Coordinates of C-alpha atoms and ligand atoms in Angstrom, one line a residue:
M1 CA 1.6 -16.0 -12.1
K2 CA 2.2 -18.4 -14.9
G3 CA 0.1 -17.4 -18.0
G4 CA -1.4 -19.4 -20.6
V5 CA -3.8 -22.4 -20.1
G6 CA -1.3 -25.2 -19.8
Q7 CA -1.0 -27.8 -17.0
Y8 CA 1.1 -25.5 -14.8
S9 CA -0.7 -22.2 -15.6
Y10 CA -2.4 -20.2 -12.9
A11 CA -5.6 -20.6 -14.8
Q12 CA -5.5 -24.4 -14.2
N13 CA -4.1 -24.1 -10.7
S14 CA -6.4 -21.6 -8.9
S15 CA -9.3 -23.6 -7.6
A16 CA -8.4 -22.7 -3.9
Q17 CA -8.5 -19.0 -4.8
R18 CA -11.8 -19.6 -6.6
Q19 CA -13.3 -20.8 -3.4
A20 CA -12.6 -17.4 -1.8
V21 CA -14.2 -15.5 -4.7
E22 CA -17.2 -17.8 -4.4
A23 CA -17.4 -17.3 -0.7
A24 CA -17.5 -13.6 -1.2
K25 CA -20.5 -13.7 -3.5
V26 CA -23.1 -13.5 -0.7
L27 CA -21.2 -10.6 1.0
I28 CA -21.0 -8.7 -2.3
K29 CA -24.7 -9.3 -2.8
E30 CA -25.6 -8.0 0.7
A31 CA -23.3 -5.0 0.4
I32 CA -24.7 -3.9 -2.9
A33 CA -28.2 -4.5 -1.7
E34 CA -27.8 -2.7 1.6
K35 CA -25.0 -0.2 1.3
L36 CA -24.9 1.0 -2.4
D37 CA -27.0 4.0 -3.2
I38 CA -27.1 3.4 -7.0
K39 CA -28.9 6.7 -7.6
Q40 CA -26.3 8.6 -5.7
V41 CA -23.2 7.0 -7.1
I42 CA -24.2 6.6 -10.8
S43 CA -24.2 9.8 -12.8
S44 CA -26.6 10.7 -15.6
S45 CA -24.4 8.6 -18.0
K46 CA -25.7 5.4 -16.3
L47 CA -22.2 3.9 -16.3
F48 CA -21.1 1.7 -13.5
T49 CA -17.3 1.1 -13.4
I50 CA -15.7 -2.0 -11.7
A51 CA -12.0 -2.6 -11.3
D52 CA -10.6 -6.1 -10.4
L53 CA -7.1 -5.4 -9.0
G54 CA -4.5 -8.3 -9.3
C55 CA -6.8 -10.2 -11.8
S56 CA -4.1 -12.6 -13.1
V57 CA -5.6 -15.0 -15.7
G58 CA -8.3 -17.7 -15.7
I59 CA -11.9 -17.7 -14.5
N60 CA -11.7 -16.3 -11.0
A61 CA -11.5 -12.7 -12.1
I62 CA -14.4 -13.3 -14.5
I63 CA -16.5 -15.0 -11.8
A64 CA -15.9 -12.1 -9.4
V65 CA -17.0 -9.5 -12.0
E66 CA -20.0 -11.5 -12.9
N67 CA -21.0 -11.8 -9.2
I68 CA -20.9 -8.0 -8.9
I69 CA -22.8 -7.4 -12.0
E70 CA -25.5 -10.0 -11.1
S71 CA -25.9 -8.2 -7.7
M72 CA -26.2 -4.8 -9.4
N73 CA -28.8 -6.1 -11.8
L74 CA -30.8 -7.6 -9.0
K75 CA -30.7 -4.3 -7.1
H76 CA -31.6 -2.4 -10.1
Q77 CA -34.6 -4.6 -11.0
S78 CA -35.9 -3.9 -7.5
F79 CA -36.6 -0.3 -8.6
G80 CA -39.2 -1.4 -11.1
P81 CA -39.4 -2.2 -14.7
N82 CA -39.2 1.3 -16.2
Q83 CA -35.7 2.2 -15.0
E84 CA -32.9 2.5 -17.5
A85 CA -30.3 -0.2 -16.7
P86 CA -26.7 0.9 -16.1
E87 CA -23.9 -0.2 -18.5
F88 CA -20.9 -1.8 -17.0
Q89 CA -17.3 -1.2 -17.6
V90 CA -14.7 -3.5 -16.2
F91 CA -11.1 -2.8 -15.8
F92 CA -8.9 -5.8 -15.2
N93 CA -5.6 -4.8 -13.5
D94 CA -2.4 -6.6 -12.9
H95 CA 1.4 -6.3 -13.4
V96 CA 2.5 -5.3 -17.0
S97 CA 3.9 -8.8 -17.4
N98 CA 0.5 -10.5 -16.7
D99 CA -0.8 -12.6 -19.5
F100 CA -3.7 -10.3 -20.4
N101 CA -4.0 -11.9 -23.8
T102 CA -5.2 -15.2 -22.2
L103 CA -7.4 -13.4 -19.9
F104 CA -9.1 -11.5 -22.7
K105 CA -9.5 -14.7 -24.8
S106 CA -11.3 -16.3 -22.0
L107 CA -13.9 -13.5 -21.5
P108 CA -17.4 -14.9 -22.3
T109 CA -18.6 -13.8 -25.8
D110 CA -22.0 -12.9 -24.2
K111 CA -20.5 -10.9 -21.5
Q112 CA -22.7 -7.9 -20.2
Y113 CA -19.8 -5.5 -19.8
F114 CA -17.1 -3.6 -21.7
A115 CA -13.7 -4.9 -20.7
A116 CA -10.3 -3.2 -20.6
G117 CA -6.8 -4.1 -19.2
V118 CA -5.0 -1.7 -16.9
P119 CA -1.4 -2.6 -16.4
G120 CA 0.6 -1.4 -13.3
L121 CA 1.2 -1.7 -9.6
F122 CA -2.0 -1.3 -7.6
Q123 CA 0.0 0.4 -4.8
G124 CA -0.1 3.5 -7.1
R125 CA -2.8 5.4 -8.9
L126 CA -4.2 3.5 -11.8
F127 CA -7.4 5.5 -12.5
P128 CA -8.6 9.0 -12.7
K129 CA -10.1 10.6 -9.5
A130 CA -13.6 9.5 -8.6
S131 CA -14.0 7.2 -11.6
L132 CA -14.6 3.8 -10.0
H133 CA -17.8 2.6 -8.4
F134 CA -16.7 -0.8 -7.2
V135 CA -13.1 -2.1 -6.5
H136 CA -12.5 -5.8 -6.1
S137 CA -9.3 -7.5 -5.3
S138 CA -8.9 -11.1 -4.3
Y139 CA -5.8 -12.9 -3.2
A140 CA -3.5 -10.2 -4.5
L141 CA -3.0 -7.6 -1.7
H142 CA -0.8 -9.9 0.4
W143 CA 1.9 -9.8 -2.2
L144 CA 4.6 -7.3 -1.3
S145 CA 5.6 -4.8 -4.0
K146 CA 9.3 -5.3 -3.3
V147 CA 11.7 -7.3 -1.1
P148 CA 12.8 -5.1 1.7
K149 CA 16.6 -4.6 1.4
E150 CA 17.2 -5.4 5.1
L151 CA 16.1 -9.0 4.4
I152 CA 18.8 -9.6 1.8
D153 CA 21.5 -7.6 3.6
K154 CA 23.9 -10.1 5.5
N155 CA 24.9 -7.3 7.8
S156 CA 21.3 -6.5 8.8
P157 CA 19.7 -7.8 12.0
A158 CA 16.7 -8.6 9.6
W159 CA 18.8 -10.7 7.2
N160 CA 16.5 -13.6 6.2
K161 CA 19.3 -16.0 5.2
G162 CA 18.0 -16.4 1.7
R163 CA 14.5 -17.5 2.6
I164 CA 11.4 -16.0 1.1
H165 CA 9.1 -16.3 4.0
Y166 CA 9.0 -15.4 7.7
T167 CA 7.9 -18.6 9.3
N168 CA 9.8 -19.3 12.5
S169 CA 12.1 -16.3 11.7
L170 CA 13.5 -13.7 14.0
K171 CA 11.3 -10.8 15.3
E172 CA 13.4 -8.4 13.2
V173 CA 12.6 -10.4 10.0
R174 CA 8.9 -10.4 10.8
D175 CA 8.9 -6.7 11.6
T176 CA 10.6 -5.9 8.3
Y177 CA 7.9 -8.0 6.3
S178 CA 5.2 -6.2 8.4
A179 CA 6.5 -2.8 7.7
Q180 CA 6.7 -3.3 4.0
F181 CA 3.2 -4.6 4.1
A182 CA 2.0 -1.6 6.0
E183 CA 3.7 0.8 3.5
G184 CA 2.0 -1.1 0.6
I185 CA -1.5 -1.3 1.9
E186 CA -1.4 2.4 3.0
S187 CA -0.4 3.3 -0.6
F188 CA -3.1 1.1 -2.0
L189 CA -5.8 2.6 0.2
N190 CA -4.6 6.2 -0.5
A191 CA -4.9 5.5 -4.2
R192 CA -8.3 3.9 -4.1
A193 CA -9.6 6.7 -1.8
Q194 CA -8.9 9.0 -4.6
E195 CA -10.2 6.7 -7.4
L196 CA -13.5 5.6 -5.8
V197 CA -16.5 7.8 -6.2
S198 CA -18.1 8.9 -2.9
G199 CA -20.4 6.1 -1.8
G200 CA -18.5 3.5 -3.9
L201 CA -17.7 0.0 -2.6
M202 CA -14.5 -2.1 -2.2
T203 CA -14.2 -5.8 -1.6
L204 CA -10.9 -7.0 -0.5
I205 CA -10.2 -10.7 -0.1
M206 CA -7.0 -11.7 1.5
P207 CA -5.4 -14.6 3.2
C208 CA -4.3 -13.6 6.8
L209 CA -2.4 -15.3 9.6
P210 CA -3.8 -14.8 13.1
D211 CA -1.2 -13.8 15.6
G212 CA 0.5 -16.8 17.3
I213 CA -0.8 -19.4 14.8
S214 CA 1.7 -21.3 12.7
Y215 CA 1.2 -21.1 9.0
L216 CA 1.8 -24.8 8.7
H217 CA -1.3 -25.7 10.7
L218 CA -3.8 -23.7 8.8
K219 CA -6.3 -24.7 6.2
I220 CA -7.4 -22.2 3.6
S221 CA -10.7 -21.7 5.2
D222 CA -9.1 -20.8 8.5
F223 CA -7.1 -17.8 7.2
L224 CA -9.3 -16.2 4.7
W225 CA -10.7 -12.7 5.5
I226 CA -13.1 -10.7 3.5
Y227 CA -13.3 -6.9 4.1
Ligands
SAM301 C1 -2.8 -15.2 -6.6 S1 -3.2 -14.2 -8.0 C2 -4.9 -13.8 -7.7 C3 -5.7 -13.7 -9.1 C4 -7.2 -13.6 -8.9 N1 -7.5 -12.3 -8.3 C5 -7.8 -14.8 -8.3 O1 -8.5 -14.6 -7.2 O2 -7.5 -15.9 -8.7 C6 -2.5 -12.6 -7.5 C7 -2.3 -11.6 -8.6 O3 -2.0 -10.4 -8.1 C8 -1.0 -9.7 -9.0 N2 -0.4 -8.7 -8.1 C9 0.4 -8.9 -7.1 N3 0.9 -7.7 -6.6 C10 0.4 -6.8 -7.5 C11 0.5 -5.4 -7.6 N4 1.3 -4.7 -6.7 N5 -0.1 -4.7 -8.6 C12 -0.9 -5.4 -9.5 N6 -1.1 -6.7 -9.5 C13 -0.5 -7.4 -8.5 C14 -0.2 -10.9 -9.3 O4 0.6 -10.5 -10.5 C15 -1.1 -12.0 -9.6 O5 -1.6 -12.0 -10.9

């Protein structure tokens, strides 16, 4: 994604993705209220760790994290006034080439968390075992980690003729994209399964295309899925 805060930066051109982050707020609040057993997941250190995977730059990652913390604080307050509040540590992850400097400069000065950048591919391990309480990822998991070689091999039945999408393409092309995605999501889930504490939560927001529907006829609200 284009860094900085200029006219063509991701920070200035991601309002559609922001809608998704905002739509997920109520679901995150419900999940934390109903599914998270704070006393079980937080150790005696009272530290709650959050990772936003594929954070890019701009306000979206910050809004997402604030939504999680707000929901956590609400839940915590429901235990009564004498409970020691947890501290929050937030890990912002993206490719090594992400403009982390711009992201860090845009963090609110009065933020209620300790922030750190974690560079690297989220298809692999990024964190120690059982060290995360909440994983969040929005509009990032649909990116493939690499171009399958069959798509660029003129002698392959899945050659994609130089295109970078599969709309109206041969079945072989679609299957190749699909297999690459399956490999990536499996690696992602295996890594998170090790990194999340038992009882931790994960919110994955992804644009998806229902079978048989042309990408050209969809609005953003039609193909957004939140898990
Ligand atoms: C469209 S942006 C979404 C940014 C932000 N989450 C939001 O909702 O606005 C997708 C981000 O995911 C990152 N990304 C894609 N694949 C990734 C991977 N395998 N590992 C880490 N980051 C990845 C990209 O670099 C990009 O910054």
